[in-house]
Each structure stands twice: as structure tokens, then as C-alpha cells.
Coordinates of C-alpha atoms in Angstrom, one line a residue:
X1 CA 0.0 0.0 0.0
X2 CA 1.7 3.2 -1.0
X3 CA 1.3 6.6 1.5
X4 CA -1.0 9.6 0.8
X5 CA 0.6 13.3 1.6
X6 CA -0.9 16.0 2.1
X7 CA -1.3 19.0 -0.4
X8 CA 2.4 21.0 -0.4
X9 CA 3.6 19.2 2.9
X10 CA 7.0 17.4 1.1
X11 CA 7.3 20.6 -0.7
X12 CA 7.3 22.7 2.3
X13 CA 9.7 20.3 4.2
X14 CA 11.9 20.0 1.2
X15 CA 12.5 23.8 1.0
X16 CA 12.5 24.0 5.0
X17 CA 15.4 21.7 4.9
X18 CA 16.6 23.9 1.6
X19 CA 17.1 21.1 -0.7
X20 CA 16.3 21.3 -4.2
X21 CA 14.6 18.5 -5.9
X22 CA 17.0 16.4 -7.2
X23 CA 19.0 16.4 -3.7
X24 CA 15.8 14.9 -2.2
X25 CA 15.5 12.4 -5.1
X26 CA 19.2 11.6 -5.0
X27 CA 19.3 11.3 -0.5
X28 CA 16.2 8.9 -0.8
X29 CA 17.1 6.8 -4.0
X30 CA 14.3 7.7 -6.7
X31 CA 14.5 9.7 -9.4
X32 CA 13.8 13.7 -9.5
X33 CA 10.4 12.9 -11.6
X34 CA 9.2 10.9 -8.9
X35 CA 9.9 13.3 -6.3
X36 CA 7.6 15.8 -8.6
X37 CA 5.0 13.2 -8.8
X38 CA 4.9 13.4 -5.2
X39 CA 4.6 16.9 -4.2
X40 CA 1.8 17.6 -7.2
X41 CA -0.1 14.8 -5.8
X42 CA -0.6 13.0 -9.2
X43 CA 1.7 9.8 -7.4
X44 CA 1.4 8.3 -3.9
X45 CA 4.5 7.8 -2.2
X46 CA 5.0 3.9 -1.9
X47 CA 5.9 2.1 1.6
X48 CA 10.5 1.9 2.0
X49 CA 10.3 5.5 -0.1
X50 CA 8.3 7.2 2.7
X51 CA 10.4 5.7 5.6
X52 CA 13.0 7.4 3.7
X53 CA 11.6 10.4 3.0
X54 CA 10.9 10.7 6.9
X55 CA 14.5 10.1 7.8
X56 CA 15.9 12.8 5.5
X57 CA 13.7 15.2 6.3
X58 CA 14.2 14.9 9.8
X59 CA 10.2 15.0 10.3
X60 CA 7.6 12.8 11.7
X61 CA 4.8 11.3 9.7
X62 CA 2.9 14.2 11.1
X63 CA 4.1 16.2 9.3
X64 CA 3.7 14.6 5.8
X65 CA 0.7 13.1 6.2
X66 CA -1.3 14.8 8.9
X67 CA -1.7 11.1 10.8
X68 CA -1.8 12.1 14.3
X69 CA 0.1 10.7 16.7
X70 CA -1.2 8.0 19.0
X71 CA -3.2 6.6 16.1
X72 CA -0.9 4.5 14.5
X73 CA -2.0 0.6 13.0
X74 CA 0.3 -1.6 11.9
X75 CA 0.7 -1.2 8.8
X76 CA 1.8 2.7 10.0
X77 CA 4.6 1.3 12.0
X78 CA 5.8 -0.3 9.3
X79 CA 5.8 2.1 6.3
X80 CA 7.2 4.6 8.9
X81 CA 9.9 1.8 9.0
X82 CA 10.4 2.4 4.8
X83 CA 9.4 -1.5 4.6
X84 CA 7.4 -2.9 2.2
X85 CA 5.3 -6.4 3.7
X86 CA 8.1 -8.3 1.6
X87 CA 10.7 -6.8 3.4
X88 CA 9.2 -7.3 7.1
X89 CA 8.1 -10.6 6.4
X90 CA 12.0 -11.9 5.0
X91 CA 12.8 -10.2 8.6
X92 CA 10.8 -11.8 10.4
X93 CA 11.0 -15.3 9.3
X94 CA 14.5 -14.8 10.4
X95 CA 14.0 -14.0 13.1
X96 CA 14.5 -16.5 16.3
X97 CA 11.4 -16.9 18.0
X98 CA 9.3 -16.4 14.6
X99 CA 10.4 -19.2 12.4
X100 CA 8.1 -21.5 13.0
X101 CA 5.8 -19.1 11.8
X102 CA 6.6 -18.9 8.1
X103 CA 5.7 -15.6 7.6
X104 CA 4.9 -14.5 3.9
X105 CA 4.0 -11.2 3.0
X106 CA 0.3 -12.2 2.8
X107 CA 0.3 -13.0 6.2
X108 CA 1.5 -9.9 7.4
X109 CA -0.7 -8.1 5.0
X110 CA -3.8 -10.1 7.2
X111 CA -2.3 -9.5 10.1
X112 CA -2.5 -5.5 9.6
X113 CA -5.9 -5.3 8.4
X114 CA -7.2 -7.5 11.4
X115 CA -8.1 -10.8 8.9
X116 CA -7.0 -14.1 10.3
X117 CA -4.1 -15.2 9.7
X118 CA -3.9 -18.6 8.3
X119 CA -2.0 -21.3 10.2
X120 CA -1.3 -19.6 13.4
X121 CA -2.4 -20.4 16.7
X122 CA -4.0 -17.2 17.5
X123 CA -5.8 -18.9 20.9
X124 CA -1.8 -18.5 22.3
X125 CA -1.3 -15.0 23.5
X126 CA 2.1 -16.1 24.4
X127 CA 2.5 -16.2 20.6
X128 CA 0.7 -13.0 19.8
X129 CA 3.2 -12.1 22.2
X130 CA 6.5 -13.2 21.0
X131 CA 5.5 -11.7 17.2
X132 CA 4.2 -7.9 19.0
X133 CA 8.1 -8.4 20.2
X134 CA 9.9 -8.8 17.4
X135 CA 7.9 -5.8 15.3
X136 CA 8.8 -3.5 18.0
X137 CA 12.7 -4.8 17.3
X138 CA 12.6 -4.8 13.2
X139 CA 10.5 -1.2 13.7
X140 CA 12.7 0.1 16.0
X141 CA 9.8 1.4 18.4
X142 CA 9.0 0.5 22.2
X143 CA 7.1 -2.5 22.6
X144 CA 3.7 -0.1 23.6
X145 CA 4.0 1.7 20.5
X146 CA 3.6 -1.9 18.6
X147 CA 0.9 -3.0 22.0
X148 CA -1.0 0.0 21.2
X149 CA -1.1 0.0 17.2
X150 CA -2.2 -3.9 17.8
X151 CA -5.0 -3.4 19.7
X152 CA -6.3 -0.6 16.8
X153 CA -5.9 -3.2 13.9
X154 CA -6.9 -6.0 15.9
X155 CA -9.5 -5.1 18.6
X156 CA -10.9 -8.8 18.4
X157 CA -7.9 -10.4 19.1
X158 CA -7.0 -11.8 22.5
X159 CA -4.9 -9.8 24.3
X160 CA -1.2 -10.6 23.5
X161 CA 1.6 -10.9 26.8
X162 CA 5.0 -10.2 25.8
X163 CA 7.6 -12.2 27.3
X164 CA 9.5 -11.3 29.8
X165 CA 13.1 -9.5 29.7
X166 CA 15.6 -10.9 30.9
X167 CA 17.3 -9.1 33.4
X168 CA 20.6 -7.3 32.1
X169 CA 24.1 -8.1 33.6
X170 CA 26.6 -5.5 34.3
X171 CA 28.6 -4.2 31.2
X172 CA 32.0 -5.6 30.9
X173 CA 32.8 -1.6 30.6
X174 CA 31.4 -0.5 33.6
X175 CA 33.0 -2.7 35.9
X176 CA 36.0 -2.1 34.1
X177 CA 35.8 1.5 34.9
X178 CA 34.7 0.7 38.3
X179 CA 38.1 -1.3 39.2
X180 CA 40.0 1.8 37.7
X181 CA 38.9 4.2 40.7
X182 CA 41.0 4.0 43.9
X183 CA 39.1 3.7 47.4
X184 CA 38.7 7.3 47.5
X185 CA 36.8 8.0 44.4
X186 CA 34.7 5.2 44.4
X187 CA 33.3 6.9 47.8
X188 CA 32.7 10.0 46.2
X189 CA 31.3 8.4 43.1
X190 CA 28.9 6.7 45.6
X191 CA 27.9 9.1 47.4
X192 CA 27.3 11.4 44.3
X193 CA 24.8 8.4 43.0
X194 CA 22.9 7.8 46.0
X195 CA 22.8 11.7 46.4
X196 CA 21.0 11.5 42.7
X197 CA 19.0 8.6 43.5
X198 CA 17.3 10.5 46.3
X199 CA 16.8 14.1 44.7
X200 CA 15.2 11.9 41.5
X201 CA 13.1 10.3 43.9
X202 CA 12.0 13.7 45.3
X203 CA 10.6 15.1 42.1
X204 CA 8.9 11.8 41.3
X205 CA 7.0 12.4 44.8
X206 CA 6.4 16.0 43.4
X207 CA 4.9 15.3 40.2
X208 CA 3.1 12.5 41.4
X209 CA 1.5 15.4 44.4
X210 CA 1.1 17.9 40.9
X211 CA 3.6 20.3 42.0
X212 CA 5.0 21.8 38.8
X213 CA 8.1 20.4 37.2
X214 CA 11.7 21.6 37.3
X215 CA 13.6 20.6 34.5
X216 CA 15.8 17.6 34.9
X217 CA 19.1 19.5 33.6
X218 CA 18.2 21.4 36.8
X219 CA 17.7 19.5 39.5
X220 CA 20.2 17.2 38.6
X221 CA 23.2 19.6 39.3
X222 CA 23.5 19.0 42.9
X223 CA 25.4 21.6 45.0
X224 CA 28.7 19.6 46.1
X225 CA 30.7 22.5 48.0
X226 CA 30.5 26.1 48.8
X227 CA 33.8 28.1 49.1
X228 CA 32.9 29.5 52.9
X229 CA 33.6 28.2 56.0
X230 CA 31.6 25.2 57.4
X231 CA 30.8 27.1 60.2
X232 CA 29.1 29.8 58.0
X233 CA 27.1 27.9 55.4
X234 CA 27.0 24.5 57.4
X235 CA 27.6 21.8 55.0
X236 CA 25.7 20.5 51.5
X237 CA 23.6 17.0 51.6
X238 CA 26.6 15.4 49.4
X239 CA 29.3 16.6 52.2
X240 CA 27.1 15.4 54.8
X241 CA 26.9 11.4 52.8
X242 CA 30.8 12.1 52.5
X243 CA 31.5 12.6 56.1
X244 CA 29.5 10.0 57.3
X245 CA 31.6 7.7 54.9
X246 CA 34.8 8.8 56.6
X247 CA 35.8 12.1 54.5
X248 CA 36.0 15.4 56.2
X249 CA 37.5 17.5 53.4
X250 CA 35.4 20.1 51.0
X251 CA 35.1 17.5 48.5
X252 CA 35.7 19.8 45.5
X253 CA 39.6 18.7 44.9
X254 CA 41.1 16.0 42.9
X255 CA 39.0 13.4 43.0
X256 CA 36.0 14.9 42.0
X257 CA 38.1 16.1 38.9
X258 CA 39.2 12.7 38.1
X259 CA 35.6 11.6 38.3
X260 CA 35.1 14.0 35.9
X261 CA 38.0 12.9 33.5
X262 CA 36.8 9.9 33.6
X263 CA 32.9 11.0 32.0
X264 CA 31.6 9.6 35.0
X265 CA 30.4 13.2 36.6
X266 CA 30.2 16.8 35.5
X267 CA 31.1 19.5 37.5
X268 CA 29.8 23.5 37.4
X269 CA 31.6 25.9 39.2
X270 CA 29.5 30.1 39.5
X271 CA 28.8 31.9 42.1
X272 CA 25.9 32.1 44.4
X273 CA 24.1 34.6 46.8
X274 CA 24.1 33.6 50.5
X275 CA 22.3 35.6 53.0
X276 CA 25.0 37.4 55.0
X277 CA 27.9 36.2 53.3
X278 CA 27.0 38.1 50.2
X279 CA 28.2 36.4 46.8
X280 CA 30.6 33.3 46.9
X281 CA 31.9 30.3 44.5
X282 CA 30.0 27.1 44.2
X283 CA 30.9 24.2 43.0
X284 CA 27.7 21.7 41.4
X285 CA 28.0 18.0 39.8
X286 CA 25.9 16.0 38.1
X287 CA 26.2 12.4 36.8
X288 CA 26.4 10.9 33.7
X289 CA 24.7 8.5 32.1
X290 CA 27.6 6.5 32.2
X291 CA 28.7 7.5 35.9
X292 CA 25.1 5.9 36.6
X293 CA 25.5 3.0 34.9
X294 CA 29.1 2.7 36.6
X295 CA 27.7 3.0 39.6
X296 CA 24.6 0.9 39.3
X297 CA 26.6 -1.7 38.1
X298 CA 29.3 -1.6 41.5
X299 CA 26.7 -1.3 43.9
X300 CA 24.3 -3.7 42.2
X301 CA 21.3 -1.2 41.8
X302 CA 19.0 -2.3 39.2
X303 CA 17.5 0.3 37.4
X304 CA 13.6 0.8 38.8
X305 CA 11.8 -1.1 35.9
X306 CA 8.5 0.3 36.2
X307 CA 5.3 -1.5 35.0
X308 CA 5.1 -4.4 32.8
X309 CA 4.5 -3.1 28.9
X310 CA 2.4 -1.9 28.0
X311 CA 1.1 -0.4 31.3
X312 CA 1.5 2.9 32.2
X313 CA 3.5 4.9 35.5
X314 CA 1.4 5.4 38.3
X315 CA 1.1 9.2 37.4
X316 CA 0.2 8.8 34.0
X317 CA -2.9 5.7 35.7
X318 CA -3.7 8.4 37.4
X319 CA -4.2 10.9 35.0
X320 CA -6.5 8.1 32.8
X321 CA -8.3 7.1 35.6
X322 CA -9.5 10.8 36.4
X323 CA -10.6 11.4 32.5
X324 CA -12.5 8.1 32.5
X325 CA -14.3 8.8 36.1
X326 CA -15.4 12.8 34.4
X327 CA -17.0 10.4 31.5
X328 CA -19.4 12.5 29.2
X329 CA -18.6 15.7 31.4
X330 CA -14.6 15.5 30.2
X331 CA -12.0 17.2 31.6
X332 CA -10.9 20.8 32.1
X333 CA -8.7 21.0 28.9
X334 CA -5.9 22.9 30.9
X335 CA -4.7 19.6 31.9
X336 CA -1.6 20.6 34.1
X337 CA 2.2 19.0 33.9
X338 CA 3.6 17.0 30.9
X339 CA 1.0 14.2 30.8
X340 CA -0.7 15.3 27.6
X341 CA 2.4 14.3 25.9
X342 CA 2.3 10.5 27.1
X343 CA -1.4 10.2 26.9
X344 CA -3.0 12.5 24.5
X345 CA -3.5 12.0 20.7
X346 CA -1.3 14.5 18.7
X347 CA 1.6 14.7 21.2
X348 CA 5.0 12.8 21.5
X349 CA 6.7 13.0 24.9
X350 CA 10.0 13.2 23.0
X351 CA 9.5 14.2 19.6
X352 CA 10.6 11.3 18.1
X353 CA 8.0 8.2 19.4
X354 CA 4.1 8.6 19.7
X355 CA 2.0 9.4 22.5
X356 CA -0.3 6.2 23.8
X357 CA -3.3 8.6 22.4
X358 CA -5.4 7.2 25.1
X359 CA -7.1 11.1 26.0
X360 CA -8.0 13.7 23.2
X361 CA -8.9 17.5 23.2
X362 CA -11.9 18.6 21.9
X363 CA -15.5 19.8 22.5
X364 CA -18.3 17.7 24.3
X365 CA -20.6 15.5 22.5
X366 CA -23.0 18.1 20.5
X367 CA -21.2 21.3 21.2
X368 CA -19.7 22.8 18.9
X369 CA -18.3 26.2 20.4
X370 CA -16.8 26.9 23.6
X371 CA -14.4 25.2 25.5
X372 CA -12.5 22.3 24.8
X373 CA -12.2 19.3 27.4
X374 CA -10.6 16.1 27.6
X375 CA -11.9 12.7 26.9
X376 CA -10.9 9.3 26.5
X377 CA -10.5 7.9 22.8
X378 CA -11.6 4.5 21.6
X379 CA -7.9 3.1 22.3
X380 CA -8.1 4.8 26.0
X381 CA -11.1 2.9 26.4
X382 CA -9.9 -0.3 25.3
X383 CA -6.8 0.0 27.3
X384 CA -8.7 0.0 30.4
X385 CA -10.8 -2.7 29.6
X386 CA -8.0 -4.9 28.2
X387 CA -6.4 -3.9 32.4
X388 CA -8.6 -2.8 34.8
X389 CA -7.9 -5.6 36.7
X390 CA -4.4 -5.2 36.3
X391 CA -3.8 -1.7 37.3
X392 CA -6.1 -2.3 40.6
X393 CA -3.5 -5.0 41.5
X394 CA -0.6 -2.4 40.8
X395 CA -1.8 0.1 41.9
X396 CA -4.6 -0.5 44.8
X397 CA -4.8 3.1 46.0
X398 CA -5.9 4.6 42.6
X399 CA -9.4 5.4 43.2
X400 CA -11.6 3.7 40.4
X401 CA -15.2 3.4 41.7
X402 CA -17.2 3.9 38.9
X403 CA -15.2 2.7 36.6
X404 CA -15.7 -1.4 35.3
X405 CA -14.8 -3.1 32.2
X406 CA -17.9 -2.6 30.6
X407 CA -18.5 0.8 30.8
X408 CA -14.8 2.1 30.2

């Protein structure tokens, strides 16, 4: 099946990215003619072309084809991929797990437009499973993107469980660069983590209590030491974790600057107005990713793995649970914080992957000015009746009264 665009939108993202026509034709492999075709609208665009077209351009589908996001099929994941069913089906019957399948491009067609699909076992949803798996891995999306595009082409379908992950070891790397610290900067490396561990967990308690959001690239630069005397300023939460494990000095010297060699910490150094002191230099650090990891894999901290896919974070349940409980009345559509952009159609929480599109803005059943609230969509809907259950097991505080399976 070949991809519609909309009237002057590869035009307009052509000349936005100021190439001419024959650059575009030559970056996506088809001739300048066909390019032309495209943006007149006399030819559709066919399935590995517009994956291409969508990674040159540097755009979503969005903006080529005004598909909102959160509303993705199947077959969307796919052609946003640039495969054609040929192509995914030689994938996947590669692919471990999915040979006994014998994919064919038919089958994959059926699959998409929510036919049967002949010679599968479709009573497994082990297997339904294993195959939502391995799309999300030849796609390159999260496993909810391909959960929620499933249950839009295939609403009659059992639900599918995905197999569980096995649990990653520590990188070879990070315990490498563990063993490389001495005594003393592993403590400061630890103390720096569990210092980050704890302010992280503080603004998940704040979000989850709707107190607005501070920027992570804010938060996360910790105040290590202030160039005044102890006795004047008192001393910073990191001092305090680094004097209970046995060091007494500022903490702002050499081994902080070897963590930092090292990419495993980055360190700030301005100046700061204290009350009475007047204005003095501070020194702020903040980890890494790979300082995390390092540490993580030292102290054997597993990362917090959050819900099962493709279940959602207790703030975001909560956020469904209070559209679904306004029902016909909706939601006041100034919907605080950054949930929008997980839940609602249209949005992306990163630019790059879809939103779940379980909530949508727009105006109450028969109105047609005024304005606009939140409600859930079809797929909201059908999320909470595919795991009502599940979330009340998760997360038995949630207030849901009112809200059962049939009339989500």
C-alpha cells in the first residue's frame, strides 16, 4: 500500500530543509520525476520510499501526512519503518522466536488489516506475544508503541503478553571502569549516585503530588561544595553522605576532577548569593549516564523497571483514571504537567516516538463552540478494559469506583 501526503507538505519540508529536488530524489534513492510526482499529488508515495523520505527530512509522519500521533496501525509502523510487507516478512522469518511461523508477505498483510491469519495459533497470547516483540525490534519502536497499534488493527484479538526481559548483567565496561577508581573515588562516586538517586526520587514524589516540574538538567546539578567556612554555610547534603563515609574535606579537589576525567560526573563551578555572606563560588555536579550506569553496576542497583508493557507509570494511571471517572462531562482541557504528551492523541513525549493517544482534546458531545475538554479515545477505552484488573492490582490506592470493564 503506497502513503497519501498532504497537499504541499514534502514541498514545504523539502524547501524547509533547503534542498532542491534532485537532492531529495538523490538522499532517498528515486528519481527527481518521482519526487515531482509526489509533491503535485498525481503519485502516492510507496511504503520503503516514505520511511526514507521521513529520515531525510528529519520530520515525523505528522508532518507529511497529517496522521496524528497515538493513532498508529500496523501497517503505520511499518511504512514509517520504509518496509514494504516483503521486506518485514524476509525479517521476520529470520527472526528467532518467529520461524516457525513462516511468515509471507500475505500473512503480514492479514495481520494488519485485522483478517486471520492462516495457520497460526491465534488462541496463544504467548505467541501473539512473541510476534508484538519482534515488530517492536525490526520497527525500532518500544514494545507499547507496537501493543497499542495492535489493539487498533486488531481489537478482536486476545490480548497478547509479551515475554518477559531478561534481566541485564553489568557491562563488561562499567565494571571495568569501576576497578580503575582508587578507594577514594569510588566513595565520592557513591555518594554522588545515591545523592542523585534520592533528589530523583524527590521530584517523582512531586509530580506524582502535581507540584510543577523543574527541569531535569536542573535538579540534577546537585550543590557539592561552597567556598565558605563550614561554620558559615554549614555543609551541603553530598558533604554530609561524604563525612558519614569517613571524608572530612570540602570534596571539590582531585578526585572529584578525576571523576570527571573519567565521564563519570560533570562538574559547574558560578557563584551564588548567600544571605549574609554576600556572593561566593560554588561548585555543582551532576552524573552521567555512564557515571550511573558505573555505579549501578558496583553497587548492584538495578535500574527501577517500572510497569510491565504496555502499562502505564502510576502518574500517568492516574491521570486516565480521572478522564475516564469525568465520562461525558470531560475534563478541564488545561490539563496541568507534561501528561498530555504521554497520553494524549497529537503529542509525542519526545519528539521522536508517539504518545499512547489514550485522552484527546476537543469539545463535548453536541457542542460545537466553547471550550474544549478532555476525553478518552476508543484506544483509552480499550486499554482500560484490556487492564482494569491489572492496574487495581498495581496500583490498589488509585481510586476507580465507577469505573468497570464494561462501561470504560
Amino acid at each position: 500500500m503506497a502513503q497519501s501526503l498532504r497537499p504541499q507538505a514534502l514541498e514545504r519540508q523539502r524547501l524547509f530543509r533547503d534542498m532542491s529536488v534532485e537532492e531529495l530524489a538523490e538522499s532517498v534513492g528515486v528519481t527527481p520525476r518521482a519526487v515531482r510526482h509526489w509533491e503535485a499529488g498525481t503519485r502516492a508515495v510507496g511504503d520503503r520510499a516514505f520511511g526514507r523520505l521521513l529520515k531525510v527530512l528529519r520530520c515525523g509522519a505528522q508532518e507529511l501526512t497529517g496522521r496524528d500521533p497515538g493513532t498508529e496501525t500496523l501497517a503505520d509502523l511499518r511504512r514509517d519503518a520504509g518496509m514494504s510487507t516483503e521486506e518485514a516478512a524476509s525479517v521476520l522469518r529470520r527472526k528467532r522466536g518467529a520461524q516457525s511461523l513462516y511468515f509471507s508477505a500475505e500473512k503480514l498483510r492479514d495481520l494488519e488489516h485485522g483478517r486471520r491469519v492462516r495457520g497460526w495459533t491465534w488462541a496463544s497470547p504467548e505467541t501473539l506475544g512473541q510476534v508484538a516483540r519482534i515488530l517492536a525490534q525490526i520497527y525500532r519502536v518500544p514494545d507499547r508503541v507496537v501493543m497499542d497499534a495492535w489493539r487498533r488493527s486488531r481489537p478482536e484479538d486476545p490480548l497478547p503478553v509479551l515475554p518477559a526481559r531478561r534481566a541485564r548483567q553489568p557491562s563488561g565496561d562499567s565494571m571495568a571502569a569501576w576497578s580503575s577508581l582508587n578507594d577514594r573515588q569510588r566513595t565520592y562516586l557513591t555518594c554522588i549516585f545515591h545523592q542523585d538517586q534520592e533528589v530523583e526520587e524527590e521530584q517523582r514524589n512531586a509530580r506524582l503530588a502535581g507540584a510543577e516540574q523543574r527541569p531535569a538538567a536542573e535538579w540534577r546539578r546537585m550543590t557539592l561544595a561552597l567556598s565558605a567556612s563550614s561554620a558559615a554555610v554549614g555543609y551541603t547534603r553530598i558533604q554530609e553522605r561524604l563525612r558519614g563515609a569517613g571524608v572530612h574535606d570540602p570534596g571539590a579537589g582531585s578526585s572529584v576532577a578525576a571523576l570527571e576525567r573519567r565521564g563519570l560526573i560533570a562538574l559547574y563551578r558560578d557563584r551564588v548569593y548567600v544571605d549574609g555572606l554576600g556572593d561566593m563560588p560554588r561548585t555543582r555536579v551532576e552524573m552521567t549516564r555512564r557515571g550511573r550506569a558505573v555505579a549501578r553496576a558496583a553497587l548492584g542497583v538495578p535500574r527501577e523497571a517500572g510497569p510491565p508493557a504496555p502499562l502505564l507509570s502510576l502518574w500517568l494511571w492516574k491521570i486516565v483514571v480521572r478522564v475516564a471517572r469525568a465520562g461525558e462531562q470531560g475534563v478541564d482541557g488545561s490539563l496541568a504537567g507534561r501528561g498530555p504528551h504521554y497520553l494524549a492523541v497529537g503529542q509525542s513525549p519526545d519528539g521522536r516516538t508517539p504518545s499512547r493517544g489514550f485522552i484527546v482534546l476537543r469539545h463535548p458531545d453536541g457542542v460545537t463552540h466553547g471550550p474544549y475538554r478532555w476525553f478518552l479515545t476508543d484506544s483509552g477505552r480499550r486499554h482500560l478494559t484490556d487492564h482494569l484488573d491489572a492496574y487495581r492490582a498495581l496500583y490498589p490506592r488509585v481510586n476507580t469506583e465507577g469505573i468497570d470493564d464494561s462501561s470504560a
